[in-house]
Short mmCIF file of C-alpha atoms and ligand atoms in Angstrom, two decimals:
data_model
loop_
_atom_site.label_atom_id
_atom_site.label_comp_id
_atom_site.label_asym_id
_atom_site.label_seq_id
_atom_site.Cartn_x
_atom_site.Cartn_y
_atom_site.Cartn_z
CA MET A 1 180.40 63.18 119.61
CA SER A 2 183.93 63.59 117.95
CA THR A 3 183.91 61.06 115.77
CA ARG A 4 187.50 60.15 117.45
CA GLU A 5 185.07 59.28 120.72
CA LEU A 6 182.47 57.09 118.30
CA THR A 7 185.30 55.16 117.07
CA ARG A 8 185.75 54.60 121.74
CA LEU A 9 182.61 52.74 122.70
CA THR A 10 182.17 49.32 122.61
CA LEU A 11 179.52 47.17 120.99
CA ALA A 12 177.70 47.28 123.45
CA GLU A 13 177.13 51.01 124.00
CA ALA A 14 177.53 51.83 120.21
CA ARG A 15 174.00 49.43 120.21
CA ARG A 16 172.71 50.96 122.67
CA ARG A 17 172.94 54.92 121.81
CA LEU A 18 172.06 53.52 118.78
CA ARG A 19 169.14 52.99 119.51
CA ALA A 20 168.42 55.42 121.45
CA ARG A 21 169.00 57.92 117.96
CA GLU A 22 171.53 59.67 120.23
CA PHE A 23 173.90 59.25 116.56
CA SER A 24 172.76 57.48 113.18
CA ALA A 25 174.55 54.53 112.22
CA ARG A 26 176.02 56.24 108.84
CA GLU A 27 177.99 58.61 111.75
CA LEU A 28 179.35 55.73 113.19
CA VAL A 29 180.42 53.64 110.36
CA GLU A 30 182.10 56.90 108.96
CA ALA A 31 183.69 57.55 111.71
CA HIS A 32 185.26 54.13 111.55
CA LEU A 33 186.39 54.10 107.98
CA GLU A 34 187.59 57.46 108.49
CA ALA A 35 189.75 55.88 111.50
CA MET A 36 190.80 52.57 108.75
CA ALA A 37 192.21 55.66 106.13
CA ARG A 38 194.38 56.87 108.77
CA HIS A 39 195.54 53.72 109.80
CA ARG A 40 196.25 52.26 106.37
CA GLY A 41 199.97 52.14 108.28
CA LEU A 42 198.87 48.98 109.84
CA ASN A 43 197.73 47.01 106.82
CA ALA A 44 195.10 45.84 109.00
CA PHE A 45 192.74 45.82 106.08
CA ILE A 46 193.37 43.72 102.60
CA THR A 47 190.07 45.53 101.38
CA GLU A 48 187.95 48.33 102.31
CA THR A 49 184.32 47.61 101.83
CA PRO A 50 182.79 51.87 102.28
CA GLU A 51 180.69 51.53 99.59
CA LEU A 52 179.24 48.54 100.69
CA ALA A 53 179.27 50.07 104.62
CA LEU A 54 177.82 53.14 103.53
CA THR A 55 174.82 51.39 101.64
CA MET A 56 174.45 48.95 104.96
CA ALA A 57 174.07 51.75 107.74
CA ALA A 58 171.64 53.29 105.12
CA GLU A 59 169.54 50.54 105.22
CA SER A 60 170.36 50.21 109.67
CA ASP A 61 169.01 53.91 109.45
CA ARG A 62 165.90 53.35 108.02
CA ARG A 63 165.16 50.28 110.45
CA LEU A 64 166.68 52.25 113.46
CA ALA A 65 163.93 55.24 113.17
CA ALA A 66 161.11 52.59 112.16
CA GLY A 67 161.99 50.90 115.37
CA ASP A 68 162.82 47.82 113.54
CA ALA A 69 165.72 47.26 114.59
CA ARG A 70 167.32 43.58 114.34
CA PRO A 71 169.83 42.49 117.57
CA LEU A 72 173.46 44.09 115.46
CA GLU A 73 171.97 47.05 114.17
CA GLY A 74 174.34 49.64 112.09
CA ILE A 75 177.41 48.28 114.39
CA PRO A 76 180.46 48.16 112.40
CA ILE A 77 182.50 45.27 111.79
CA ALA A 78 185.19 43.82 110.33
CA VAL A 79 186.10 40.48 109.10
CA LYS A 80 188.79 38.39 108.67
CA ASP A 81 189.39 37.78 104.75
CA LEU A 82 188.82 33.73 105.49
CA PHE A 83 185.33 34.32 104.82
CA CYS A 84 183.33 34.45 102.05
CA THR A 85 181.44 37.43 101.51
CA ARG A 86 179.77 37.25 98.13
CA GLU A 87 180.19 39.75 95.31
CA VAL A 88 183.78 41.21 97.79
CA ARG A 89 187.09 39.69 97.12
CA THR A 90 187.84 37.74 99.28
CA THR A 91 191.57 36.31 99.20
CA ALA A 92 192.79 33.91 102.70
CA ALA A 93 195.71 36.45 101.88
CA SER A 94 196.91 34.16 99.26
CA ARG A 95 197.90 34.54 96.01
CA ILE A 96 196.33 31.48 94.49
CA LEU A 97 192.96 33.52 95.58
CA HIS A 98 194.19 37.19 95.13
CA ASN A 99 191.52 37.74 92.11
CA PHE A 100 188.92 35.54 93.80
CA VAL A 101 185.61 37.01 94.30
CA PRO A 102 183.20 34.52 95.43
CA PRO A 103 179.75 34.15 94.34
CA TYR A 104 178.07 33.21 97.57
CA GLU A 105 178.59 34.22 101.72
CA SER A 106 179.59 32.39 104.33
CA THR A 107 176.76 31.38 106.35
CA VAL A 108 178.41 33.34 109.85
CA THR A 109 178.76 36.46 107.92
CA ARG A 110 174.54 35.66 106.35
CA ARG A 111 173.89 35.66 109.89
CA LEU A 112 175.95 38.93 111.13
CA TRP A 113 173.97 40.85 108.27
CA GLU A 114 170.88 39.21 108.77
CA ALA A 115 171.30 41.06 112.20
CA GLY A 116 171.88 44.56 110.75
CA ALA A 117 175.78 44.48 111.31
CA VAL A 118 177.75 46.42 108.87
CA LEU A 119 180.67 45.05 106.84
CA LEU A 120 183.92 47.77 106.83
CA GLY A 121 186.16 45.15 105.22
CA LYS A 122 188.11 42.15 105.07
CA THR A 123 191.23 41.98 107.49
CA ASN A 124 194.40 40.79 106.96
CA LEU A 125 195.67 37.47 108.03
CA ASP A 126 198.42 34.37 107.71
CA GLU A 127 198.20 33.33 104.22
CA PHE A 128 195.42 30.67 104.20
CA ALA A 129 195.72 31.54 108.10
CA MET A 130 198.59 29.15 108.76
CA GLY A 131 200.76 30.96 111.28
CA SER A 132 201.11 32.72 114.46
CA ALA A 133 202.62 36.67 113.44
CA ASN A 134 201.03 37.90 110.21
CA VAL A 135 203.67 37.48 108.72
CA THR A 136 203.43 34.78 105.96
CA SER A 137 199.97 37.34 104.26
CA HIS A 138 200.55 37.91 100.48
CA PHE A 139 199.97 41.07 101.24
CA GLY A 140 202.61 42.01 103.63
CA PRO A 141 202.51 42.15 107.65
CA VAL A 142 200.08 43.25 109.73
CA VAL A 143 201.72 46.04 112.49
CA ASN A 144 200.84 45.40 115.88
CA PRO A 145 199.57 49.38 117.02
CA TRP A 146 200.98 48.32 120.35
CA THR A 147 204.65 48.65 118.52
CA PRO A 148 206.30 50.44 121.00
CA PRO A 149 206.87 54.39 119.82
CA GLY A 150 210.11 54.86 117.21
CA GLU A 151 210.48 51.15 117.05
CA GLU A 152 210.50 49.88 113.25
CA PRO A 153 209.74 47.77 111.46
CA GLY A 154 207.06 47.08 114.35
CA ARG A 155 205.91 44.36 116.30
CA VAL A 156 203.39 41.12 115.14
CA PRO A 157 199.75 41.58 115.71
CA GLY A 158 199.84 37.77 116.46
CA GLY A 159 197.98 34.94 113.52
CA SER A 160 196.56 34.12 112.02
CA SER A 161 193.86 36.99 112.44
CA GLY A 162 196.48 40.00 113.03
CA GLY A 163 194.39 42.05 110.75
CA SER A 164 190.87 41.55 112.94
CA ALA A 165 193.17 41.51 116.32
CA ALA A 166 195.01 44.73 115.31
CA ALA A 167 191.84 46.34 113.87
CA VAL A 168 189.71 46.20 116.81
CA ALA A 169 192.85 47.41 119.04
CA ALA A 170 193.30 50.19 116.54
CA LEU A 171 189.35 51.42 117.33
CA LEU A 172 189.09 50.28 113.59
CA ALA A 173 186.12 48.25 114.48
CA PRO A 174 184.22 47.58 117.68
CA ALA A 175 184.43 44.00 116.70
CA ALA A 176 186.19 41.96 114.35
CA THR A 177 185.62 37.87 113.34
CA GLY A 178 188.36 35.24 112.62
CA THR A 179 188.78 32.01 112.73
CA ASP A 180 190.98 29.58 114.86
CA THR A 181 192.18 26.83 113.65
CA GLY A 182 195.38 26.27 116.73
CA GLY A 183 195.29 29.20 118.19
CA SER A 184 194.21 32.36 115.57
CA ILE A 185 191.69 34.06 117.76
CA ARG A 186 193.44 34.01 121.24
CA GLN A 187 197.22 34.53 120.55
CA PRO A 188 196.19 37.46 118.76
CA ALA A 189 193.92 38.93 121.25
CA ALA A 190 196.41 38.28 123.50
CA PHE A 191 199.30 40.21 121.30
CA CYS A 192 197.14 43.14 120.89
CA GLY A 193 195.17 43.42 124.12
CA ILE A 194 191.59 42.26 123.08
CA VAL A 195 188.93 39.30 123.98
CA GLY A 196 189.23 36.37 121.22
CA LEU A 197 186.54 33.18 121.94
CA LYS A 198 187.52 29.75 120.41
CA PRO A 199 183.74 28.14 120.71
CA THR A 200 183.20 24.87 120.77
CA TYR A 201 184.32 23.18 118.05
CA GLY A 202 180.69 22.32 115.91
CA ARG A 203 179.21 25.96 117.33
CA CYS A 204 179.81 28.38 114.50
CA SER A 205 179.56 27.15 111.02
CA ARG A 206 182.27 26.49 109.28
CA TRP A 207 179.99 26.92 105.60
CA GLY A 208 182.19 29.57 103.26
CA ILE A 209 184.93 29.16 105.48
CA ILE A 210 187.90 28.64 103.72
CA ALA A 211 188.78 25.33 104.96
CA PHE A 212 192.31 25.53 106.85
CA ALA A 213 192.53 22.22 109.11
CA SER A 214 188.67 21.40 108.67
CA SER A 215 188.40 18.67 112.05
CA LEU A 216 189.74 22.12 114.09
CA ASP A 217 188.80 24.99 112.64
CA GLN A 218 185.87 26.90 114.27
CA ALA A 219 184.86 31.26 113.52
CA GLY A 220 184.20 33.30 116.47
CA PRO A 221 183.99 36.99 117.99
CA MET A 222 187.11 39.30 118.55
CA ALA A 223 186.50 42.53 120.11
CA ARG A 224 187.70 44.72 122.90
CA THR A 225 184.78 43.18 126.25
CA VAL A 226 183.36 40.18 127.32
CA GLU A 227 180.21 41.10 127.13
CA ASP A 228 180.86 42.23 123.45
CA CYS A 229 181.89 38.99 122.51
CA ALA A 230 179.10 37.35 123.52
CA LEU A 231 176.85 39.49 122.05
CA LEU A 232 178.81 39.02 118.22
CA LEU A 233 178.78 34.99 119.38
CA GLU A 234 174.75 35.22 119.78
CA GLN A 235 174.02 36.52 116.25
CA MET A 236 177.46 33.76 114.79
CA ALA A 237 176.27 30.56 116.28
CA GLY A 238 173.52 28.11 115.24
CA TYR A 239 172.79 25.23 113.51
CA ASP A 240 173.64 24.89 109.54
CA PRO A 241 172.35 21.80 107.64
CA LEU A 242 175.24 23.07 105.28
CA ASP A 243 178.25 22.17 107.49
CA SER A 244 178.39 18.55 108.64
CA THR A 245 180.30 18.46 111.77
CA SER A 246 177.73 21.89 112.67
CA ALA A 247 175.95 20.48 115.86
CA ASP A 248 172.07 21.07 116.52
CA VAL A 249 172.54 23.09 120.31
CA ALA A 250 171.06 25.53 121.46
CA VAL A 251 172.15 29.18 121.06
CA GLU A 252 171.66 30.63 124.01
CA PRO A 253 171.73 34.79 125.50
CA TRP A 254 175.28 33.92 127.21
CA SER A 255 175.41 38.24 127.14
CA ALA A 256 173.04 38.35 129.50
CA ARG A 257 174.50 35.36 132.35
CA LEU A 258 177.66 36.93 132.35
CA ASP A 259 177.79 38.55 135.87
CA ALA A 260 176.39 35.69 137.16
CA GLY A 261 179.67 35.41 139.00
CA VAL A 262 182.36 32.78 139.84
CA LYS A 263 181.56 31.86 143.22
CA GLY A 264 181.20 28.29 143.93
CA LEU A 265 183.03 27.74 140.67
CA ARG A 266 186.48 25.31 141.01
CA ILE A 267 188.85 26.51 138.86
CA GLY A 268 191.85 24.45 137.74
CA LEU A 269 196.06 25.45 137.02
CA PRO A 270 196.94 22.56 134.74
CA ARG A 271 201.08 21.62 136.20
CA GLU A 272 202.28 21.55 132.62
CA TYR A 273 201.02 24.24 131.14
CA ARG A 274 204.82 25.40 133.74
CA VAL A 275 206.62 25.85 130.69
CA ASP A 276 210.52 26.47 130.93
CA GLY A 277 211.74 29.67 129.56
CA MET A 278 208.35 31.43 130.04
CA PRO A 279 208.98 35.31 131.32
CA ALA A 280 208.49 35.35 135.16
CA GLU A 281 205.72 38.28 134.35
CA ILE A 282 203.68 36.27 132.67
CA GLU A 283 203.92 33.26 135.41
CA ARG A 284 203.11 36.42 137.99
CA LEU A 285 200.15 37.67 135.91
CA TRP A 286 198.72 33.67 135.89
CA ALA A 287 198.65 33.52 139.74
CA GLU A 288 197.60 36.72 139.70
CA GLY A 289 194.56 35.44 137.98
CA ALA A 290 193.98 32.58 140.52
CA ALA A 291 194.18 35.03 143.03
CA TRP A 292 191.83 37.82 141.30
CA LEU A 293 189.34 34.49 141.41
CA ARG A 294 189.33 33.11 144.88
CA ALA A 295 189.21 36.71 145.69
CA GLN A 296 185.72 36.34 144.09
CA GLY A 297 184.85 33.01 145.88
CA ALA A 298 186.08 30.17 143.36
CA GLU A 299 187.80 27.37 144.95
CA VAL A 300 191.13 27.07 142.59
CA VAL A 301 193.29 23.77 142.46
CA GLU A 302 196.43 22.36 140.75
CA ILE A 303 195.46 19.49 138.21
CA SER A 304 197.65 17.60 135.55
CA LEU A 305 196.90 17.29 131.39
CA PRO A 306 199.69 14.52 131.77
CA HIS A 307 199.78 14.59 127.44
CA THR A 308 200.11 18.39 127.33
CA ALA A 309 203.88 18.03 126.10
CA TYR A 310 202.51 16.09 122.52
CA ALA A 311 200.16 18.51 122.32
CA LEU A 312 202.08 20.62 119.48
CA PRO A 313 203.71 17.85 117.30
CA THR A 314 200.14 16.23 117.02
CA TYR A 315 198.65 19.31 115.96
CA TYR A 316 201.24 19.77 113.56
CA ILE A 317 200.84 16.69 112.10
CA VAL A 318 197.03 16.63 111.35
CA ALA A 319 196.94 20.07 111.05
CA PRO A 320 199.35 20.31 107.47
CA ALA A 321 197.25 16.36 106.95
CA GLU A 322 194.02 18.09 106.49
CA ALA A 323 195.52 21.48 105.02
CA SER A 324 196.97 19.00 101.72
CA SER A 325 194.02 17.76 101.60
CA ASN A 326 192.18 20.90 101.87
CA LEU A 327 194.34 22.66 99.80
CA ALA A 328 194.34 20.28 96.92
CA ARG A 329 191.37 22.03 94.91
CA TYR A 330 193.25 25.21 94.45
CA ASP A 331 194.58 24.03 90.99
CA GLY A 332 194.06 26.80 88.70
CA MET A 333 191.06 25.53 86.19
CA ARG A 334 188.40 26.71 87.74
CA PHE A 335 189.20 30.08 89.37
CA GLY A 336 192.03 31.95 91.33
CA LEU A 337 195.21 32.28 89.82
CA ARG A 338 196.33 29.95 86.60
CA VAL A 339 200.03 30.01 85.15
CA GLU A 340 200.40 28.70 82.15
CA GLY A 341 202.26 25.87 81.45
CA ARG A 342 203.41 23.61 78.08
CA ASP A 343 201.02 20.57 79.40
CA LEU A 344 198.68 19.69 82.83
CA THR A 345 200.87 18.83 84.36
CA GLU A 346 202.89 21.82 84.26
CA THR A 347 200.52 24.50 84.65
CA TYR A 348 199.03 22.58 87.81
CA MET A 349 203.00 23.12 89.42
CA ARG A 350 203.46 26.94 87.89
CA THR A 351 199.49 28.13 89.30
CA ARG A 352 200.77 25.94 92.90
CA GLY A 353 204.53 26.26 93.32
CA GLU A 354 204.00 30.45 92.30
CA GLY A 355 200.47 30.71 93.82
CA PHE A 356 200.96 29.30 97.42
CA GLY A 357 204.22 31.41 99.91
CA ARG A 358 206.88 28.73 102.23
CA GLU A 359 205.27 28.21 104.67
CA VAL A 360 201.53 27.50 103.26
CA ARG A 361 203.96 24.94 100.89
CA ARG A 362 206.07 23.44 103.47
CA ARG A 363 202.59 22.94 105.34
CA ILE A 364 201.72 20.93 101.84
CA LEU A 365 204.46 18.92 101.77
CA ILE A 366 204.30 18.09 105.74
CA GLY A 367 201.27 16.79 105.60
CA THR A 368 201.26 14.71 102.05
CA TYR A 369 203.90 13.07 103.55
CA ALA A 370 202.64 11.94 106.27
CA LEU A 371 199.53 10.81 104.70
CA SER A 372 201.28 8.75 101.84
CA ALA A 373 201.12 5.36 102.24
CA GLY A 374 203.95 4.56 103.66
CA TYR A 375 203.77 6.92 106.81
CA TYR A 376 200.10 6.90 107.31
CA ASP A 377 199.90 4.94 109.97
CA ALA A 378 203.36 5.99 111.93
CA TYR A 379 202.46 9.58 111.83
CA TYR A 380 198.39 10.67 111.08
CA LEU A 381 196.73 7.40 113.24
CA LYS A 382 199.54 7.64 115.85
CA ALA A 383 198.90 11.88 115.79
CA GLN A 384 195.07 10.89 115.87
CA LYS A 385 195.47 8.81 119.15
CA VAL A 386 197.10 11.15 120.99
CA ARG A 387 194.98 13.42 120.09
CA ARG A 388 192.10 11.36 122.12
CA ARG A 389 194.14 11.24 125.07
CA ILE A 390 194.43 14.97 125.16
CA ALA A 391 190.92 15.19 124.97
CA ASP A 392 190.46 12.60 127.52
CA ASP A 393 193.08 14.73 130.09
CA PHE A 394 190.30 17.21 129.26
CA ARG A 395 187.40 15.29 130.66
CA GLU A 396 188.90 13.36 133.37
CA ALA A 397 189.44 17.02 135.16
CA PHE A 398 186.34 18.76 133.93
CA THR A 399 184.88 16.28 136.55
CA ARG A 400 186.99 18.09 139.34
CA VAL A 401 186.81 21.88 137.89
CA ASP A 402 184.42 23.94 135.85
CA ALA A 403 186.79 25.65 134.18
CA ILE A 404 190.42 25.85 133.22
CA LEU A 405 193.13 29.49 133.78
CA THR A 406 196.12 29.26 131.46
CA PRO A 407 198.31 32.11 129.92
CA ALA A 408 197.15 32.73 126.92
CA ALA A 409 200.86 32.63 124.79
CA PRO A 410 204.33 32.02 126.50
CA THR A 411 205.47 35.55 125.30
CA ALA A 412 203.93 38.93 124.83
CA ALA A 413 203.94 40.22 121.12
CA PHE A 414 207.85 40.49 119.24
CA ARG A 415 209.52 41.85 116.49
CA ILE A 416 208.33 41.60 112.93
CA GLY A 417 210.48 39.55 111.43
CA GLU A 418 212.06 37.09 114.03
CA LYS A 419 211.11 34.02 114.63
CA MET A 420 210.82 33.68 110.50
CA ASP A 421 213.89 31.78 109.34
CA ASP A 422 212.57 28.67 112.44
CA PRO A 423 209.53 27.62 112.01
CA VAL A 424 209.54 25.47 115.20
CA ALA A 425 210.12 28.74 117.57
CA MET A 426 207.22 29.99 115.61
CA TYR A 427 204.93 27.03 116.35
CA LEU A 428 205.72 26.97 119.26
CA ASN A 429 203.87 30.40 120.29
CA ASP A 430 200.69 27.50 119.81
CA VAL A 431 201.75 25.77 123.15
CA PHE A 432 199.02 26.78 124.95
CA THR A 433 196.30 27.15 122.52
CA VAL A 434 196.75 24.18 120.55
CA PRO A 435 195.83 21.64 123.52
CA ALA A 436 191.96 23.15 123.59
CA SER A 437 191.75 23.18 120.00
CA LEU A 438 192.45 19.15 120.16
CA ALA A 439 190.41 18.23 122.15
CA GLY A 440 187.26 21.69 120.62
CA LEU A 441 187.25 23.18 123.52
CA PRO A 442 185.73 26.90 124.14
CA ALA A 443 188.59 28.80 125.10
CA VAL A 444 188.67 32.87 125.62
CA ALA A 445 191.69 35.26 125.96
CA VAL A 446 191.39 37.92 128.06
CA PRO A 447 193.30 41.15 128.46
CA THR A 448 194.61 41.21 132.61
CA GLY A 449 197.80 43.27 131.92
CA LEU A 450 201.22 44.98 130.36
CA ASP A 451 204.75 43.69 130.43
CA GLY A 452 207.40 45.93 131.23
CA GLU A 453 207.59 47.44 127.27
CA GLY A 454 204.04 48.17 127.86
CA LEU A 455 202.94 45.69 124.88
CA PRO A 456 199.52 43.45 126.62
CA LEU A 457 199.60 39.70 128.48
CA ALA A 458 196.78 37.90 128.17
CA LEU A 459 194.48 34.99 130.26
CA GLN A 460 193.31 31.97 128.69
CA VAL A 461 190.39 30.66 130.25
CA ILE A 462 188.88 26.75 128.68
CA GLY A 463 185.71 25.09 129.74
CA ARG A 464 183.26 22.73 129.07
CA PRO A 465 182.54 21.42 125.48
CA TRP A 466 179.41 23.45 124.70
CA ASP A 467 179.76 25.44 127.92
CA GLU A 468 180.86 29.12 126.47
CA THR A 469 178.41 30.24 129.69
CA THR A 470 181.23 29.79 132.31
CA VAL A 471 183.95 30.71 130.20
CA LEU A 472 182.20 33.53 129.78
CA ARG A 473 181.57 34.29 133.17
CA VAL A 474 185.34 33.35 134.14
CA ALA A 475 186.40 35.60 131.38
CA ARG A 476 184.38 38.98 133.30
CA ALA A 477 185.31 37.82 136.70
CA LEU A 478 189.00 38.11 134.88
CA GLU A 479 188.22 41.28 133.03
CA GLU A 480 186.67 43.20 135.84
CA ALA A 481 189.11 41.97 138.17
CA ALA A 482 192.31 43.39 136.23
CA ASP A 483 189.94 46.12 134.80
CA PHE A 484 192.22 46.35 131.66
CA ARG A 485 191.14 49.91 129.82
CA ALA A 486 194.67 50.87 128.40
CA LEU A 487 194.67 51.58 125.00
CA PRO A 488 197.81 51.42 122.34
CA PRO A 489 200.24 54.30 122.66
CA ARG A 490 199.84 55.80 119.60
CA ILE A 491 196.09 55.66 119.75
CA ALA A 492 195.40 57.02 123.10
CA GLU A 493 197.51 59.92 121.45
CA GLU A 494 195.35 60.50 118.82
CA LEU A 495 191.68 60.93 121.25
CA ALA A 496 194.02 62.83 123.98
N1 LIG B 501 199.10 29.35 114.60
C1 LIG B 501 198.79 28.46 114.02
C2 LIG B 501 199.12 27.22 112.56
O1 LIG B 501 199.91 27.97 112.60
C3 LIG B 501 197.30 28.46 114.76
C4 LIG B 501 196.73 29.25 113.12
C5 LIG B 501 195.28 28.49 113.51
O2 LIG B 501 194.90 29.09 114.32
N2 LIG B 501 194.92 29.40 112.00
O3 LIG B 501 198.54 26.41 112.72
#
């Protein structure tokens, strides 16, 4: 098998064939390291870890030879550079952490290494995960591998987990971790034609993940198939006493339950998700998705989530408020960037002023304002109340349906540089992902087609709290019906 063919394998296939000793973990890892080196132009990785990867692969090969393989033995994984990795630089794509080497490992990545996975490197993202296009990174933008040939500077991969999504789409890694606060797993998955799952809030430990908005942040898997996401989630999820919001609920064998079908399930289409100005192609794809599920025996009904229009304004109070509090710790005193001033106050000001980029500073200002004494009730408290209404809408809907089907994003991947001088236009990207985030619900983006320019489009499935099983089952049904196998043209060309 050629090295390029090795990069085409899904996680599930690679796992099976590693166990059958058709190739070694070392060969599999080397094939991906080569692909990463060939595609540095995508800027998907901030830090590559080839030596560590080969050391981990050697251990996997020993275990595979001894018949002692762990669940993800020898599987190479890319990790969003928001997860702390022990002795491997972790930057959050910020200048303020450009030199930060954590002395500890996040719980999610620790679980992955304990399951035998191999770290390929740390992927690029929007600074502190704030963004929808991976254009706010201190390390520069990521290029979507689906960029139409010849177009400069290219399309965005979505954000904030843009490096992870681009890496998986370009076959630089079979799977990656992402984090999702308002859509950062689902929206880049949609823009890059891969599958991305945001689990129920509390499903994966937040410990060791650099905090953005703590009541919303959730880690999840990104991969090329629904099955691969399920396999990865089985290892990422689980109760962690180190995270006070980690839930003590059982990790289920999701990958074994994917093919239960959708017969008899009730699927809701929320009428409020029919937003103005949505491209007709997305509208059509949504109807097609509903038809596929109906054809497989589901009952599809229209539902209403009346507070949907308030989700974005609510999110853009709650998330900046929590961010302003979380980011107060970056003061140049104990780690990260420090820019000396004449006195302590000036040192703080210069460190934070030079360490944080524009978007992060904007959010800190908005959040600090919303939390200040005179405005707390008008903004933060109000947002908390609306958040409850939004969650109640879903609770009500789930008395009538088992899952909700929506588009994943209101557009396909746009051009790098577009929307950058208009933060509100940028924020509108999250219109379909933010409601499930505010309600803490599991939701997945599944690629289901290409638009007229050859760019991927995706649908989203939202489920009841802790019901990843149904979410993944419906996603699997969509995946099967859509039969989406396309690769980015430049990657397909390489394989030809
Ligand atoms: N795009 C949203 C934001 O900028 C969501 C980001 C995320 O989920 N981390 O906040």
